[in-house]
Coordinates of C-alpha atoms in Angstrom, one line a residue:
X1 CA -50.0 -38.5 28.6
X2 CA -50.5 -37.7 24.9
X3 CA -50.2 -34.0 25.6
X4 CA -46.8 -34.5 27.3
X5 CA -45.5 -36.4 24.2
X6 CA -46.5 -33.6 21.9
X7 CA -44.9 -31.0 24.2
X8 CA -41.7 -33.0 24.4
X9 CA -41.6 -33.4 20.6
X10 CA -42.1 -29.7 20.2
X11 CA -39.3 -28.9 22.7
X12 CA -36.9 -31.2 20.9
X13 CA -37.8 -29.6 17.6
X14 CA -37.1 -26.2 19.1
X15 CA -33.7 -27.3 20.4
X16 CA -32.8 -28.6 17.0
X17 CA -33.9 -25.4 15.4
X18 CA -31.9 -23.3 17.8
X19 CA -28.8 -25.5 17.3
X20 CA -29.1 -25.2 13.5
X21 CA -29.4 -21.5 13.8
X22 CA -26.4 -21.2 16.0
X23 CA -24.3 -23.4 13.7
X24 CA -25.5 -21.5 10.6
X25 CA -23.8 -18.3 12.0
X26 CA -20.4 -19.9 11.5
X27 CA -20.8 -20.0 7.8
X28 CA -20.4 -16.3 7.4
X29 CA -17.1 -15.0 6.1
X30 CA -15.8 -12.8 9.0
X31 CA -12.1 -13.3 8.2
X32 CA -12.0 -12.0 4.6
X33 CA -10.9 -15.4 3.4
X34 CA -13.8 -15.8 1.0
X35 CA -14.1 -14.6 -2.5
X36 CA -16.8 -12.0 -1.8
X37 CA -20.2 -11.6 -0.3
X38 CA -19.2 -12.3 3.3
X39 CA -19.5 -10.0 6.3
X40 CA -15.9 -8.6 6.1
X41 CA -12.8 -8.6 4.1
X42 CA -9.5 -7.8 5.8
X43 CA -7.0 -5.8 3.7
X44 CA -3.5 -4.9 4.6
X45 CA -2.3 -1.3 4.0
X46 CA 0.2 1.1 5.5
X47 CA -1.1 3.5 8.2
X48 CA 1.7 6.1 8.1
X49 CA 2.3 7.0 4.5
X50 CA 0.4 10.2 3.3
X51 CA -0.9 9.9 -0.2
X52 CA -0.6 6.1 -0.1
X53 CA -1.9 4.6 3.1
X54 CA -2.7 6.8 6.0
X55 CA -5.0 6.4 9.0
X56 CA -6.4 9.8 9.9
X57 CA -7.1 11.1 13.4
X58 CA -10.9 10.5 12.9
X59 CA -10.2 6.8 12.1
X60 CA -10.8 7.0 8.4
X61 CA -8.2 6.1 5.7
X62 CA -6.9 7.9 2.7
X63 CA -4.3 7.4 -0.1
X64 CA -3.7 5.8 -3.5
X65 CA -3.2 2.3 -2.1
X66 CA -6.4 2.8 0.0
X67 CA -8.3 3.8 -3.2
X68 CA -6.9 0.8 -5.1
X69 CA -7.7 -1.6 -2.3
X70 CA -11.2 -0.3 -1.9
X71 CA -11.9 -0.5 -5.6
X72 CA -10.6 -4.1 -5.8
X73 CA -12.5 -5.2 -2.7
X74 CA -15.8 -3.8 -4.2
X75 CA -15.1 -5.8 -7.4
X76 CA -14.7 -8.9 -5.2
X77 CA -18.2 -8.3 -3.8
X78 CA -17.6 -6.1 -0.7
X79 CA -19.1 -2.7 0.1
X80 CA -16.9 0.0 1.6
X81 CA -18.4 -0.7 5.1
X82 CA -17.4 -4.4 4.8
X83 CA -13.7 -3.6 4.4
X84 CA -11.5 -3.8 7.4
X85 CA -8.1 -2.2 6.9
X86 CA -5.3 -3.9 8.9
X87 CA -1.9 -2.2 9.4
X88 CA 0.8 -4.3 7.7
X89 CA 4.3 -3.0 8.2
X90 CA 6.9 -3.9 5.6
X91 CA 8.6 -6.6 7.8
X92 CA 5.4 -8.4 8.5
X93 CA 3.7 -8.5 5.1
X94 CA 4.6 -12.0 4.1
X95 CA 3.7 -13.4 7.5
X96 CA 0.3 -11.6 7.5
X97 CA -0.6 -13.3 4.3
X98 CA 0.7 -16.7 5.3
X99 CA -1.2 -16.5 8.6
X100 CA -4.4 -15.5 6.8
X101 CA -4.6 -12.2 8.8
X102 CA -5.6 -10.4 5.6
X103 CA -7.0 -11.4 2.2
X104 CA -4.6 -9.2 0.2
X105 CA -2.1 -6.4 0.8
X106 CA -1.8 -3.1 -1.1
X107 CA 1.0 -1.3 0.7
X108 CA 3.8 0.0 -1.6
X109 CA 4.6 -3.7 -2.0
X110 CA 7.3 -3.8 -4.7
X111 CA 7.4 -7.1 -6.7
X112 CA 10.7 -8.9 -6.6
X113 CA 12.0 -12.4 -7.1
X114 CA 12.7 -13.0 -3.4
X115 CA 9.2 -12.0 -2.3
X116 CA 7.6 -14.1 -5.1
X117 CA 9.0 -17.2 -3.4
X118 CA 6.8 -16.5 -0.4
X119 CA 3.7 -14.7 -1.9
X120 CA 1.8 -14.3 -5.1
X121 CA 1.3 -10.9 -6.7
X122 CA -1.5 -9.4 -8.7
X123 CA -0.6 -6.4 -10.8
X124 CA 1.5 -4.3 -11.0
X125 CA -0.8 -1.4 -10.4
X126 CA 1.9 1.4 -10.2
X127 CA 5.4 1.9 -11.5
X128 CA 7.4 4.1 -9.1
X129 CA 11.0 5.1 -9.0
X130 CA 13.5 6.0 -6.4
X131 CA 13.9 9.8 -6.3
X132 CA 14.9 12.8 -4.3
X133 CA 12.7 15.3 -2.5
X134 CA 14.3 18.7 -2.1
X135 CA 13.2 22.2 -1.2
X136 CA 11.4 24.1 -4.0
X137 CA 14.3 26.5 -4.4
X138 CA 17.0 23.8 -4.3
X139 CA 19.6 23.6 -7.1
X140 CA 20.0 19.8 -6.7
X141 CA 19.1 18.4 -10.1
X142 CA 21.1 15.2 -10.4
X143 CA 22.4 12.5 -8.0
X144 CA 26.0 13.7 -8.1
X145 CA 24.8 17.1 -6.7
X146 CA 24.4 15.3 -3.4
X147 CA 28.2 15.1 -2.9
X148 CA 28.9 17.1 0.2
X149 CA 25.2 17.5 1.0
X150 CA 23.1 16.0 3.8
X151 CA 20.9 13.1 2.6
X152 CA 18.2 11.6 4.7
X153 CA 16.4 8.2 4.6
X154 CA 15.0 5.7 7.0
X155 CA 17.3 3.5 9.1
X156 CA 18.1 0.3 7.2
X157 CA 16.7 1.6 3.9
X158 CA 18.4 0.5 0.7
X159 CA 17.5 3.8 -1.0
X160 CA 20.1 5.9 0.8
X161 CA 22.8 3.2 0.4
X162 CA 22.1 3.1 -3.4
X163 CA 22.8 6.8 -3.6
X164 CA 25.8 6.8 -1.3
X165 CA 27.4 3.7 -2.8
X166 CA 26.7 4.2 -6.5
X167 CA 25.9 7.9 -7.2
X168 CA 27.2 10.3 -4.6
X169 CA 29.8 8.6 -2.3
X170 CA 30.6 11.9 -0.6
X171 CA 27.0 12.6 0.5
X172 CA 26.5 12.8 4.3
X173 CA 23.9 10.2 5.1
X174 CA 21.6 10.8 8.0
X175 CA 19.2 8.1 9.0
X176 CA 16.0 8.5 11.0
X177 CA 13.3 6.0 12.2
X178 CA 10.6 7.3 9.9
X179 CA 10.1 9.4 6.8
X180 CA 8.1 12.0 8.7
X181 CA 11.3 12.8 10.6
X182 CA 13.2 13.2 7.3
X183 CA 10.6 15.5 6.0
X184 CA 10.8 17.7 9.1
X185 CA 14.6 17.7 8.8
X186 CA 14.3 18.8 5.2
X187 CA 11.9 21.6 6.1
X188 CA 14.2 22.9 8.8
X189 CA 17.3 22.7 6.6
X190 CA 19.0 20.0 8.6
X191 CA 19.2 17.9 5.5
X192 CA 19.3 18.9 1.8
X193 CA 17.3 15.9 0.3
X194 CA 15.3 12.9 1.2
X195 CA 15.3 9.7 -0.8
X196 CA 12.9 6.8 -1.3
X197 CA 10.2 5.9 -3.8
X198 CA 8.9 8.9 -5.7
X199 CA 5.3 7.9 -4.9
X200 CA 6.0 8.1 -1.2
X201 CA 7.8 11.4 -1.5
X202 CA 5.0 12.8 -3.6
X203 CA 2.5 11.7 -0.9
X204 CA 4.3 13.8 1.7
X205 CA 4.8 16.7 -0.6
X206 CA 1.1 16.8 -1.4
X207 CA 0.1 17.4 2.2
X208 CA -1.4 20.8 2.7
X209 CA 1.2 22.0 5.3
X210 CA 3.9 21.4 2.7
X211 CA 2.2 22.8 -0.4
X212 CA 4.8 24.6 -2.5
X213 CA 7.7 24.0 -0.2
X214 CA 9.1 20.8 -1.8
X215 CA 9.7 19.4 -5.2
X216 CA 10.7 16.0 -6.7
X217 CA 14.0 16.0 -8.5
X218 CA 12.6 13.7 -11.2
X219 CA 15.4 11.2 -11.1
X220 CA 14.6 7.6 -11.9
X221 CA 17.2 5.8 -9.7
X222 CA 15.3 2.5 -9.7
X223 CA 12.1 0.8 -10.9
X224 CA 9.6 -0.2 -8.2
X225 CA 6.7 -2.3 -9.5
X226 CA 3.9 -2.1 -6.9
X227 CA 1.8 -5.3 -6.7
X228 CA -1.0 -6.6 -4.6
X229 CA 0.2 -9.4 -2.4
X230 CA -1.9 -12.5 -2.0
X231 CA -1.3 -15.7 -0.1
X232 CA 1.0 -18.1 -2.0
X233 CA -1.1 -20.5 -4.2
X234 CA -4.3 -18.4 -4.2
X235 CA -4.3 -18.0 -8.0
X236 CA -8.1 -17.6 -8.1
X237 CA -7.9 -14.4 -6.0
X238 CA -4.9 -13.2 -8.1
X239 CA -6.9 -13.6 -11.3
X240 CA -9.9 -11.7 -9.8
X241 CA -7.7 -8.8 -8.6
X242 CA -6.0 -8.6 -12.0
X243 CA -9.4 -8.2 -13.6
X244 CA -10.4 -5.6 -11.1
X245 CA -7.2 -3.6 -11.8
X246 CA -7.8 -3.7 -15.5
X247 CA -11.3 -2.4 -15.0
X248 CA -10.0 0.4 -12.7
X249 CA -7.7 1.6 -15.4
X250 CA -10.3 1.3 -18.2
X251 CA -13.1 3.1 -16.4
X252 CA -10.9 6.1 -15.4
X253 CA -10.8 5.3 -11.7
X254 CA -7.1 4.7 -11.7
X255 CA -6.3 8.2 -13.2
X256 CA -8.7 9.8 -10.7
X257 CA -7.0 8.1 -7.8
X258 CA -3.5 9.3 -9.0
X259 CA -4.8 12.9 -9.4
X260 CA -6.6 13.0 -6.0
X261 CA -3.6 11.7 -4.0
X262 CA -0.5 12.9 -5.8
X263 CA -1.8 15.9 -7.9
X264 CA -0.8 18.7 -5.4
X265 CA 2.9 17.5 -5.6
X266 CA 2.9 17.6 -9.4
X267 CA 3.9 14.0 -9.5
X268 CA 4.9 12.9 -13.0
X269 CA 3.6 9.4 -12.7
X270 CA 4.1 6.7 -15.2
X271 CA 1.1 5.4 -17.2
X272 CA -0.8 2.6 -15.6
X273 CA 1.4 -0.5 -16.1
X274 CA 0.1 -3.6 -17.9
X275 CA -0.9 -6.5 -15.8
X276 CA 2.0 -9.0 -15.5
X277 CA 4.6 -6.7 -17.1
X278 CA 7.5 -6.0 -14.7
X279 CA 9.8 -3.2 -15.6
X280 CA 13.4 -4.1 -14.6

């Protein structure tokens, strides 16, 4: 009888131990909502922008935004193999943060007053400008040279409308569903110029298949302050990311990332912006 009691007690202890072990597994940070040290951190990027955020055929990722996001995540306590990149298209960035799908977003995310009502921003980490991409032998040197020429941008983009409404009203606007199609049209001669942020244009121009074929006109038609989006109210993460960005600049990693991703396009980038300083 005594032996049975001991066995029952041991069995109960074993059940309690297994239960505690199972419950303990729920404490790990699988969603990327912690401040570091968990299993994974989910980070939003673009998947279709060469030089900035690109998912390659082998499943790996490259680009300036990817390098920035990787550096920041490491400063938050995550190794490269703990970072899970999530595609966040422009129209879904605010929702992805609000839902907690990602911890932060680095995806050519320009800081503006409307977006600041919905999300918080760290940075900025890059000052870009709206520009034109033209063939290397093009004589287009200023916005008004587009009058009578074919200008390409993505459907619904404000970039092309800015040019057509304010700079070259006689430009022939052609809109496609993606910038890759615009670049192909530029290469074939169907259009004379493509317009969007200079960083995006430089990313395409830096691709090996386009080396030497295109050039940036060097126009500064707008100021685009790229920030890292964070869920509204998460000031602790904003502060940590800002410190990481400052370190990235001070230790030379920022300059290296610019050179690695934009160098082949001879992109004349602005110096690293100061944290919290928005250029209007």
